[in-house]
Amino acid sequence: MSITILYFAGLREALGVERELVDMPSGVNDVASLRSWLLARGAAWQPLSAPRIRAAVNQSLASDASVVADGDEVAFFPPVTGG
Amino acid sequence: MSITILYFAGLREALGVERELVDMPSGVNDVASLRSWLLARGAAWQPLSAPRIRAAVNQSLASDASVVADGDEVAFFPPVTGG
Amino acid sequence: MSVETNIAIQHEDFDVGIEVDALSGTGVAGAVATFVGFVRGGADDVLAMTLEHYPGMTERTLRDIVGLAQARWFLLGVRVIHRVGRLLPGERIVFVGVAGRHRGEAFAACQFIMDYLKTQAPFWKKEETANGARWVDARDSDEAALKQWQT
Amino acid sequence: MSVETNIAIQHEDFDVGIEVDALSGTGVAGAVATFVGFVRGGADDVLAMTLEHYPGMTERTLRDIVGLAQARWFLLGVRVIHRVGRLLPGERIVFVGVAGRHRGEAFAACQFIMDYLKTQAPFWKKEETANGARWVDARDSDEAALKQWQT
């Protein structure tokens, strides 16, 4: 099951990754489990654990319980500061 | 005691007067008594009696009790409709 | 930026872009809120509108209104332009622009000035229609809008 | 006037006068309320600002916000422009313009769209200062402004 993950702004810089195409293992099926799986990659991924980091699935704001399915586009980013 | 009286908008048209310089008799010393004195001129002045007609003394909004003194500029007009 | 010099009663049209540039010109403003009022065209049967005012009292009233807004919010610039004379449907009537550090104060002061202008500043509108001319009636909703600032 | 086509994310600057003309162009509008946000200069030590966004989601979010405003008020036109890329102090960042029959709905919708844009639309600001670059923090007051529409 492959999804695209995007990282923005300070989080993108902290992780050093802008976009990745990943194959999710079975059991990873929502935002919370995706985040845990990414955090398990190691210390470099800790910036993703901050409570202020938001998620979007297919370009809509998502919660921890939001479903992530094959082909989805998931994004992680800090609180927005436009305008 | 002479004052200038100005009339605006629909009231000006109804009275057919835009501006007049009048000598007020003694006893006329506020907006209410000035209005009564003008109304006593006759039926043509009835438009001035409408409750919606506002008054200003020296270019500040005035009430019936506002003092009118020698040299003052008094104005009567309908509710404003600018903007 | 002197507020007094930024109030204008004129027949001539104005340029919204130039006014906003002037308001933000100091470079300190983070926010400019503006309002532009027009002679409504379309559905109405209004052929033209003539705006009358009370010279002297109008300027004084607008200065007072801007002063009230400045006492209430920290503002970086205020501009009020009100046209008088005969205007056609679609033409601009009034411009109010407020520059502030943030959007909250700019929006609030702009709306405050418009609500006071509508109910306090001595302007009167007369509409020309196919059936003759008529003076525009004051709207109760304008008085209601004013009251929200007075509680 | 289609709302969808009146949302733009662009690096290029915009002309406030032209935007207001376009909003009032139908001739039916009595009122246009606008907001323009700027890169604050002056007291701050910001040399420049870079605006990042999430292409696709940004446009979708702004369309949703405008849709919410249209569901809430009867609007005659809405225009949203947000610049991205590197901007200097004093430069325009964002324009929101709303045309309505009367000023109440134009003001309210303009402020509503800005409050939602500030808290929901995926834009991020990074400031360059003499001491290096820093990402701008979200402001609690923006969340508070949003809540007023949700009660």
mmCIF file with all atom_site columns, C-alpha atoms in Angstrom, chain D:
data_model
loop_
_atom_site.group_PDB
_atom_site.id
_atom_site.type_symbol
_atom_site.label_atom_id
_atom_site.label_alt_id
_atom_site.label_comp_id
_atom_site.label_asym_id
_atom_site.label_entity_id
_atom_site.label_seq_id
_atom_site.pdbx_PDB_ins_code
_atom_site.Cartn_x
_atom_site.Cartn_y
_atom_site.Cartn_z
_atom_site.occupancy
_atom_site.B_iso_or_equiv
_atom_site.pdbx_formal_charge
_atom_site.auth_seq_id
_atom_site.auth_comp_id
_atom_site.auth_asym_id
_atom_site.auth_atom_id
_atom_site.pdbx_PDB_model_num
ATOM 1   C CA . MET D 1 1   ? -19.524 35.903 -10.980 1.00 0.00 ? 1   MET D CA 1
ATOM 2   C CA . SER D 1 2   ? -17.922 32.555 -10.321 1.00 0.00 ? 2   SER D CA 1
ATOM 3   C CA . VAL D 1 3   ? -16.221 32.409 -6.984  1.00 0.00 ? 3   VAL D CA 1
ATOM 4   C CA . GLU D 1 4   ? -13.903 29.598 -7.961  1.00 0.00 ? 4   GLU D CA 1
ATOM 5   C CA . THR D 1 5   ? -12.091 31.627 -10.603 1.00 0.00 ? 5   THR D CA 1
ATOM 6   C CA . ASN D 1 6   ? -11.554 34.506 -8.214  1.00 0.00 ? 6   ASN D CA 1
ATOM 7   C CA . ILE D 1 7   ? -9.067  32.831 -5.932  1.00 0.00 ? 7   ILE D CA 1
ATOM 8   C CA . ALA D 1 8   ? -5.430  33.251 -6.873  1.00 0.00 ? 8   ALA D CA 1
ATOM 9   C CA . ILE D 1 9   ? -2.157  32.089 -5.361  1.00 0.00 ? 9   ILE D CA 1
ATOM 10  C CA . GLN D 1 10  ? 0.652   33.920 -7.097  1.00 0.00 ? 10  GLN D CA 1
ATOM 11  C CA . HIS D 1 11  ? 4.033   35.504 -6.639  1.00 0.00 ? 11  HIS D CA 1
ATOM 12  C CA . GLU D 1 12  ? 3.066   38.614 -8.595  1.00 0.00 ? 12  GLU D CA 1
ATOM 13  C CA . ASP D 1 13  ? 1.753   41.728 -6.899  1.00 0.00 ? 13  ASP D CA 1
ATOM 14  C CA . PHE D 1 14  ? -1.859  42.853 -7.390  1.00 0.00 ? 14  PHE D CA 1
ATOM 15  C CA . ASP D 1 15  ? -3.606  46.186 -7.926  1.00 0.00 ? 15  ASP D CA 1
ATOM 16  C CA . VAL D 1 16  ? -6.207  46.977 -5.267  1.00 0.00 ? 16  VAL D CA 1
ATOM 17  C CA . GLY D 1 17  ? -7.992  49.528 -7.456  1.00 0.00 ? 17  GLY D CA 1
ATOM 18  C CA . ILE D 1 18  ? -8.433  47.056 -10.301 1.00 0.00 ? 18  ILE D CA 1
ATOM 19  C CA . GLU D 1 19  ? -9.708  44.391 -7.912  1.00 0.00 ? 19  GLU D CA 1
ATOM 20  C CA . VAL D 1 20  ? -12.297 46.711 -6.372  1.00 0.00 ? 20  VAL D CA 1
ATOM 21  C CA . ASP D 1 21  ? -13.406 47.818 -9.844  1.00 0.00 ? 21  ASP D CA 1
ATOM 22  C CA . ALA D 1 22  ? -13.869 44.176 -10.848 1.00 0.00 ? 22  ALA D CA 1
ATOM 23  C CA . LEU D 1 23  ? -15.886 43.434 -7.706  1.00 0.00 ? 23  LEU D CA 1
ATOM 24  C CA . SER D 1 24  ? -18.222 46.377 -8.264  1.00 0.00 ? 24  SER D CA 1
ATOM 25  C CA . GLY D 1 25  ? -18.271 45.853 -12.002 1.00 0.00 ? 25  GLY D CA 1
ATOM 26  C CA . THR D 1 26  ? -21.723 44.336 -12.188 1.00 0.00 ? 26  THR D CA 1
ATOM 27  C CA . GLY D 1 27  ? -23.145 47.628 -10.913 1.00 0.00 ? 27  GLY D CA 1
ATOM 28  C CA . VAL D 1 28  ? -25.469 45.890 -8.467  1.00 0.00 ? 28  VAL D CA 1
ATOM 29  C CA . ALA D 1 29  ? -23.163 46.139 -5.481  1.00 0.00 ? 29  ALA D CA 1
ATOM 30  C CA . GLY D 1 30  ? -23.713 48.921 -3.011  1.00 0.00 ? 30  GLY D CA 1
ATOM 31  C CA . ALA D 1 31  ? -20.717 47.999 -0.901  1.00 0.00 ? 31  ALA D CA 1
ATOM 32  C CA . VAL D 1 32  ? -17.232 46.571 -1.277  1.00 0.00 ? 32  VAL D CA 1
ATOM 33  C CA . ALA D 1 33  ? -15.195 45.765 1.834   1.00 0.00 ? 33  ALA D CA 1
ATOM 34  C CA . THR D 1 34  ? -11.553 44.885 1.378   1.00 0.00 ? 34  THR D CA 1
ATOM 35  C CA . PHE D 1 35  ? -8.588  43.810 3.412   1.00 0.00 ? 35  PHE D CA 1
ATOM 36  C CA . VAL D 1 36  ? -4.967  44.132 2.389   1.00 0.00 ? 36  VAL D CA 1
ATOM 37  C CA . GLY D 1 37  ? -2.205  42.555 4.476   1.00 0.00 ? 37  GLY D CA 1
ATOM 38  C CA . PHE D 1 38  ? 1.390   43.747 4.236   1.00 0.00 ? 38  PHE D CA 1
ATOM 39  C CA . VAL D 1 39  ? 4.849   42.622 5.278   1.00 0.00 ? 39  VAL D CA 1
ATOM 40  C CA . ARG D 1 40  ? 5.318   44.894 8.302   1.00 0.00 ? 40  ARG D CA 1
ATOM 41  C CA . GLY D 1 41  ? 8.380   47.099 8.120   1.00 0.00 ? 41  GLY D CA 1
ATOM 42  C CA . GLY D 1 42  ? 9.705   49.739 10.468  1.00 0.00 ? 42  GLY D CA 1
ATOM 43  C CA . ALA D 1 43  ? 10.182  48.650 14.059  1.00 0.00 ? 43  ALA D CA 1
ATOM 44  C CA . ASP D 1 44  ? 10.604  44.964 13.244  1.00 0.00 ? 44  ASP D CA 1
ATOM 45  C CA . ASP D 1 45  ? 14.013  43.699 12.229  1.00 0.00 ? 45  ASP D CA 1
ATOM 46  C CA . VAL D 1 46  ? 12.606  41.707 9.323   1.00 0.00 ? 46  VAL D CA 1
ATOM 47  C CA . LEU D 1 47  ? 14.645  42.072 6.132   1.00 0.00 ? 47  LEU D CA 1
ATOM 48  C CA . ALA D 1 48  ? 12.426  39.860 4.009   1.00 0.00 ? 48  ALA D CA 1
ATOM 49  C CA . MET D 1 49  ? 9.764   37.200 4.295   1.00 0.00 ? 49  MET D CA 1
ATOM 50  C CA . THR D 1 50  ? 9.275   34.007 2.322   1.00 0.00 ? 50  THR D CA 1
ATOM 51  C CA . LEU D 1 51  ? 5.812   32.516 2.021   1.00 0.00 ? 51  LEU D CA 1
ATOM 52  C CA . GLU D 1 52  ? 5.464   28.787 1.453   1.00 0.00 ? 52  GLU D CA 1
ATOM 53  C CA . HIS D 1 53  ? 2.181   27.056 0.686   1.00 0.00 ? 53  HIS D CA 1
ATOM 54  C CA . TYR D 1 54  ? 0.705   23.631 -0.045  1.00 0.00 ? 54  TYR D CA 1
ATOM 55  C CA . PRO D 1 55  ? -0.275  23.757 -3.721  1.00 0.00 ? 55  PRO D CA 1
ATOM 56  C CA . GLY D 1 56  ? -3.680  22.240 -4.263  1.00 0.00 ? 56  GLY D CA 1
ATOM 57  C CA . MET D 1 57  ? -4.757  22.184 -0.642  1.00 0.00 ? 57  MET D CA 1
ATOM 58  C CA . THR D 1 58  ? -4.389  25.956 -0.387  1.00 0.00 ? 58  THR D CA 1
ATOM 59  C CA . GLU D 1 59  ? -6.737  26.622 -3.299  1.00 0.00 ? 59  GLU D CA 1
ATOM 60  C CA . ARG D 1 60  ? -9.173  23.989 -2.054  1.00 0.00 ? 60  ARG D CA 1
ATOM 61  C CA . THR D 1 61  ? -9.196  25.446 1.461   1.00 0.00 ? 61  THR D CA 1
ATOM 62  C CA . LEU D 1 62  ? -9.780  28.984 0.184   1.00 0.00 ? 62  LEU D CA 1
ATOM 63  C CA . ARG D 1 63  ? -12.642 27.791 -2.019  1.00 0.00 ? 63  ARG D CA 1
ATOM 64  C CA . ASP D 1 64  ? -14.178 26.060 0.991   1.00 0.00 ? 64  ASP D CA 1
ATOM 65  C CA . ILE D 1 65  ? -13.826 29.218 3.100   1.00 0.00 ? 65  ILE D CA 1
ATOM 66  C CA . VAL D 1 66  ? -15.436 31.390 0.430   1.00 0.00 ? 66  VAL D CA 1
ATOM 67  C CA . GLY D 1 67  ? -18.218 28.795 0.175   1.00 0.00 ? 67  GLY D CA 1
ATOM 68  C CA . LEU D 1 68  ? -18.841 29.033 3.908   1.00 0.00 ? 68  LEU D CA 1
ATOM 69  C CA . ALA D 1 69  ? -19.070 32.817 3.621   1.00 0.00 ? 69  ALA D CA 1
ATOM 70  C CA . GLN D 1 70  ? -21.495 32.568 0.715   1.00 0.00 ? 70  GLN D CA 1
ATOM 71  C CA . ALA D 1 71  ? -23.684 30.186 2.662   1.00 0.00 ? 71  ALA D CA 1
ATOM 72  C CA . ARG D 1 72  ? -23.804 32.672 5.513   1.00 0.00 ? 72  ARG D CA 1
ATOM 73  C CA . TRP D 1 73  ? -24.341 35.974 3.677   1.00 0.00 ? 73  TRP D CA 1
ATOM 74  C CA . PHE D 1 74  ? -25.772 36.982 0.310   1.00 0.00 ? 74  PHE D CA 1
ATOM 75  C CA . LEU D 1 75  ? -22.669 38.120 -1.545  1.00 0.00 ? 75  LEU D CA 1
ATOM 76  C CA . LEU D 1 76  ? -22.303 39.581 -5.020  1.00 0.00 ? 76  LEU D CA 1
ATOM 77  C CA . GLY D 1 77  ? -18.620 38.867 -5.490  1.00 0.00 ? 77  GLY D CA 1
ATOM 78  C CA . VAL D 1 78  ? -15.579 37.583 -3.652  1.00 0.00 ? 78  VAL D CA 1
ATOM 79  C CA . ARG D 1 79  ? -11.922 37.883 -4.594  1.00 0.00 ? 79  ARG D CA 1
ATOM 80  C CA . VAL D 1 80  ? -8.999  36.348 -2.716  1.00 0.00 ? 80  VAL D CA 1
ATOM 81  C CA . ILE D 1 81  ? -5.365  36.810 -3.756  1.00 0.00 ? 81  ILE D CA 1
ATOM 82  C CA . HIS D 1 82  ? -2.486  35.471 -1.704  1.00 0.00 ? 82  HIS D CA 1
ATOM 83  C CA . ARG D 1 83  ? 1.119   35.972 -2.702  1.00 0.00 ? 83  ARG D CA 1
ATOM 84  C CA . VAL D 1 84  ? 3.831   33.363 -2.151  1.00 0.00 ? 84  VAL D CA 1
ATOM 85  C CA . GLY D 1 85  ? 7.608   33.465 -2.470  1.00 0.00 ? 85  GLY D CA 1
ATOM 86  C CA . ARG D 1 86  ? 9.993   36.111 -1.170  1.00 0.00 ? 86  ARG D CA 1
ATOM 87  C CA . LEU D 1 87  ? 8.541   39.510 -0.251  1.00 0.00 ? 87  LEU D CA 1
ATOM 88  C CA . LEU D 1 88  ? 10.113  42.652 1.209   1.00 0.00 ? 88  LEU D CA 1
ATOM 89  C CA . PRO D 1 89  ? 8.843   44.862 4.056   1.00 0.00 ? 89  PRO D CA 1
ATOM 90  C CA . GLY D 1 90  ? 5.953   47.043 2.900   1.00 0.00 ? 90  GLY D CA 1
ATOM 91  C CA . GLU D 1 91  ? 4.948   44.625 0.136   1.00 0.00 ? 91  GLU D CA 1
ATOM 92  C CA . ARG D 1 92  ? 1.366   43.405 -0.142  1.00 0.00 ? 92  ARG D CA 1
ATOM 93  C CA . ILE D 1 93  ? 0.783   39.792 0.905   1.00 0.00 ? 93  ILE D CA 1
ATOM 94  C CA . VAL D 1 94  ? -2.953  39.207 0.741   1.00 0.00 ? 94  VAL D CA 1
ATOM 95  C CA . PHE D 1 95  ? -6.125  40.761 -0.682  1.00 0.00 ? 95  PHE D CA 1
ATOM 96  C CA . VAL D 1 96  ? -9.661  39.828 0.273   1.00 0.00 ? 96  VAL D CA 1
ATOM 97  C CA . GLY D 1 97  ? -12.486 41.797 -1.312  1.00 0.00 ? 97  GLY D CA 1
ATOM 98  C CA . VAL D 1 98  ? -16.207 41.206 -0.894  1.00 0.00 ? 98  VAL D CA 1
ATOM 99  C CA . ALA D 1 99  ? -19.031 42.920 -2.759  1.00 0.00 ? 99  ALA D CA 1
ATOM 100 C CA . GLY D 1 100 ? -22.496 42.972 -1.235  1.00 0.00 ? 100 GLY D CA 1
ATOM 101 C CA . ARG D 1 101 ? -25.723 44.866 -1.408  1.00 0.00 ? 101 ARG D CA 1
ATOM 102 C CA . HIS D 1 102 ? -25.044 46.611 1.885   1.00 0.00 ? 102 HIS D CA 1
ATOM 103 C CA . ARG D 1 103 ? -22.017 47.199 4.042   1.00 0.00 ? 103 ARG D CA 1
ATOM 104 C CA . GLY D 1 104 ? -22.950 44.864 6.892   1.00 0.00 ? 104 GLY D CA 1
ATOM 105 C CA . GLU D 1 105 ? -22.623 41.674 4.893   1.00 0.00 ? 105 GLU D CA 1
ATOM 106 C CA . ALA D 1 106 ? -19.573 42.893 2.969   1.00 0.00 ? 106 ALA D CA 1
ATOM 107 C CA . PHE D 1 107 ? -17.676 43.763 6.173   1.00 0.00 ? 107 PHE D CA 1
ATOM 108 C CA . ALA D 1 108 ? -18.690 40.565 7.961   1.00 0.00 ? 108 ALA D CA 1
ATOM 109 C CA . ALA D 1 109 ? -17.812 38.247 5.082   1.00 0.00 ? 109 ALA D CA 1
ATOM 110 C CA . CYS D 1 110 ? -14.472 39.965 4.466   1.00 0.00 ? 110 CYS D CA 1
ATOM 111 C CA . GLN D 1 111 ? -13.477 39.588 8.107   1.00 0.00 ? 111 GLN D CA 1
ATOM 112 C CA . PHE D 1 112 ? -14.802 36.007 8.230   1.00 0.00 ? 112 PHE D CA 1
ATOM 113 C CA . ILE D 1 113 ? -12.720 35.006 5.207   1.00 0.00 ? 113 ILE D CA 1
ATOM 114 C CA . MET D 1 114 ? -9.591  36.588 6.669   1.00 0.00 ? 114 MET D CA 1
ATOM 115 C CA . ASP D 1 115 ? -10.117 34.917 10.060  1.00 0.00 ? 115 ASP D CA 1
ATOM 116 C CA . TYR D 1 116 ? -10.523 31.505 8.409   1.00 0.00 ? 116 TYR D CA 1
ATOM 117 C CA . LEU D 1 117 ? -7.670  32.074 5.977   1.00 0.00 ? 117 LEU D CA 1
ATOM 118 C CA . LYS D 1 118 ? -5.326  32.967 8.847   1.00 0.00 ? 118 LYS D CA 1
ATOM 119 C CA . THR D 1 119 ? -6.072  29.775 10.762  1.00 0.00 ? 119 THR D CA 1
ATOM 120 C CA . GLN D 1 120 ? -6.997  27.214 8.085   1.00 0.00 ? 120 GLN D CA 1
ATOM 121 C CA . ALA D 1 121 ? -5.235  27.933 4.802   1.00 0.00 ? 121 ALA D CA 1
ATOM 122 C CA . PRO D 1 122 ? -1.862  26.167 4.480   1.00 0.00 ? 122 PRO D CA 1
ATOM 123 C CA . PHE D 1 123 ? 0.572   29.066 4.194   1.00 0.00 ? 123 PHE D CA 1
ATOM 124 C CA . TRP D 1 124 ? 3.735   29.468 6.268   1.00 0.00 ? 124 TRP D CA 1
ATOM 125 C CA . LYS D 1 125 ? 5.879   32.554 6.735   1.00 0.00 ? 125 LYS D CA 1
ATOM 126 C CA . LYS D 1 126 ? 9.627   32.533 7.251   1.00 0.00 ? 126 LYS D CA 1
ATOM 127 C CA . GLU D 1 127 ? 11.313  35.772 8.229   1.00 0.00 ? 127 GLU D CA 1
ATOM 128 C CA . GLU D 1 128 ? 14.876  36.745 7.374   1.00 0.00 ? 128 GLU D CA 1
ATOM 129 C CA . THR D 1 129 ? 16.516  38.910 10.017  1.00 0.00 ? 129 THR D CA 1
ATOM 130 C CA . ALA D 1 130 ? 20.048  40.172 10.600  1.00 0.00 ? 130 ALA D CA 1
ATOM 131 C CA . ASN D 1 131 ? 20.427  37.264 13.045  1.00 0.00 ? 131 ASN D CA 1
ATOM 132 C CA . GLY D 1 132 ? 19.228  34.579 10.676  1.00 0.00 ? 132 GLY D CA 1
ATOM 133 C CA . ALA D 1 133 ? 15.948  33.136 9.520   1.00 0.00 ? 133 ALA D CA 1
ATOM 134 C CA . ARG D 1 134 ? 12.993  32.021 11.663  1.00 0.00 ? 134 ARG D CA 1
ATOM 135 C CA . TRP D 1 135 ? 9.565   30.568 11.014  1.00 0.00 ? 135 TRP D CA 1
ATOM 136 C CA . VAL D 1 136 ? 6.723   32.787 12.227  1.00 0.00 ? 136 VAL D CA 1
ATOM 137 C CA . ASP D 1 137 ? 4.702   31.351 15.109  1.00 0.00 ? 137 ASP D CA 1
ATOM 138 C CA . ALA D 1 138 ? 0.934   31.087 14.894  1.00 0.00 ? 138 ALA D CA 1
ATOM 139 C CA . ARG D 1 139 ? -0.859  33.690 17.035  1.00 0.00 ? 139 ARG D CA 1
ATOM 140 C CA . ASP D 1 140 ? -3.383  32.703 19.689  1.00 0.00 ? 140 ASP D CA 1
ATOM 141 C CA . SER D 1 141 ? -5.377  35.822 18.815  1.00 0.00 ? 141 SER D CA 1
ATOM 142 C CA . ASP D 1 142 ? -6.034  34.359 15.364  1.00 0.00 ? 142 ASP D CA 1
ATOM 143 C CA . GLU D 1 143 ? -7.615  31.276 16.898  1.00 0.00 ? 143 GLU D CA 1
ATOM 144 C CA . ALA D 1 144 ? -9.675  33.540 19.157  1.00 0.00 ? 144 ALA D CA 1
ATOM 145 C CA . ALA D 1 145 ? -10.846 35.565 16.153  1.00 0.00 ? 145 ALA D CA 1
ATOM 146 C CA . LEU D 1 146 ? -11.974 32.360 14.465  1.00 0.00 ? 146 LEU D CA 1
ATOM 147 C CA . LYS D 1 147 ? -14.019 31.254 17.457  1.00 0.00 ? 147 LYS D CA 1
ATOM 148 C CA . GLN D 1 148 ? -16.287 34.288 17.259  1.00 0.00 ? 148 GLN D CA 1
ATOM 149 C CA . TRP D 1 149 ? -17.781 32.835 14.060  1.00 0.00 ? 149 TRP D CA 1
ATOM 150 C CA . GLN D 1 150 ? -18.297 29.391 15.535  1.00 0.00 ? 150 GLN D CA 1
ATOM 151 C CA . THR D 1 151 ? -20.559 30.219 18.482  1.00 0.00 ? 151 THR D CA 1
#
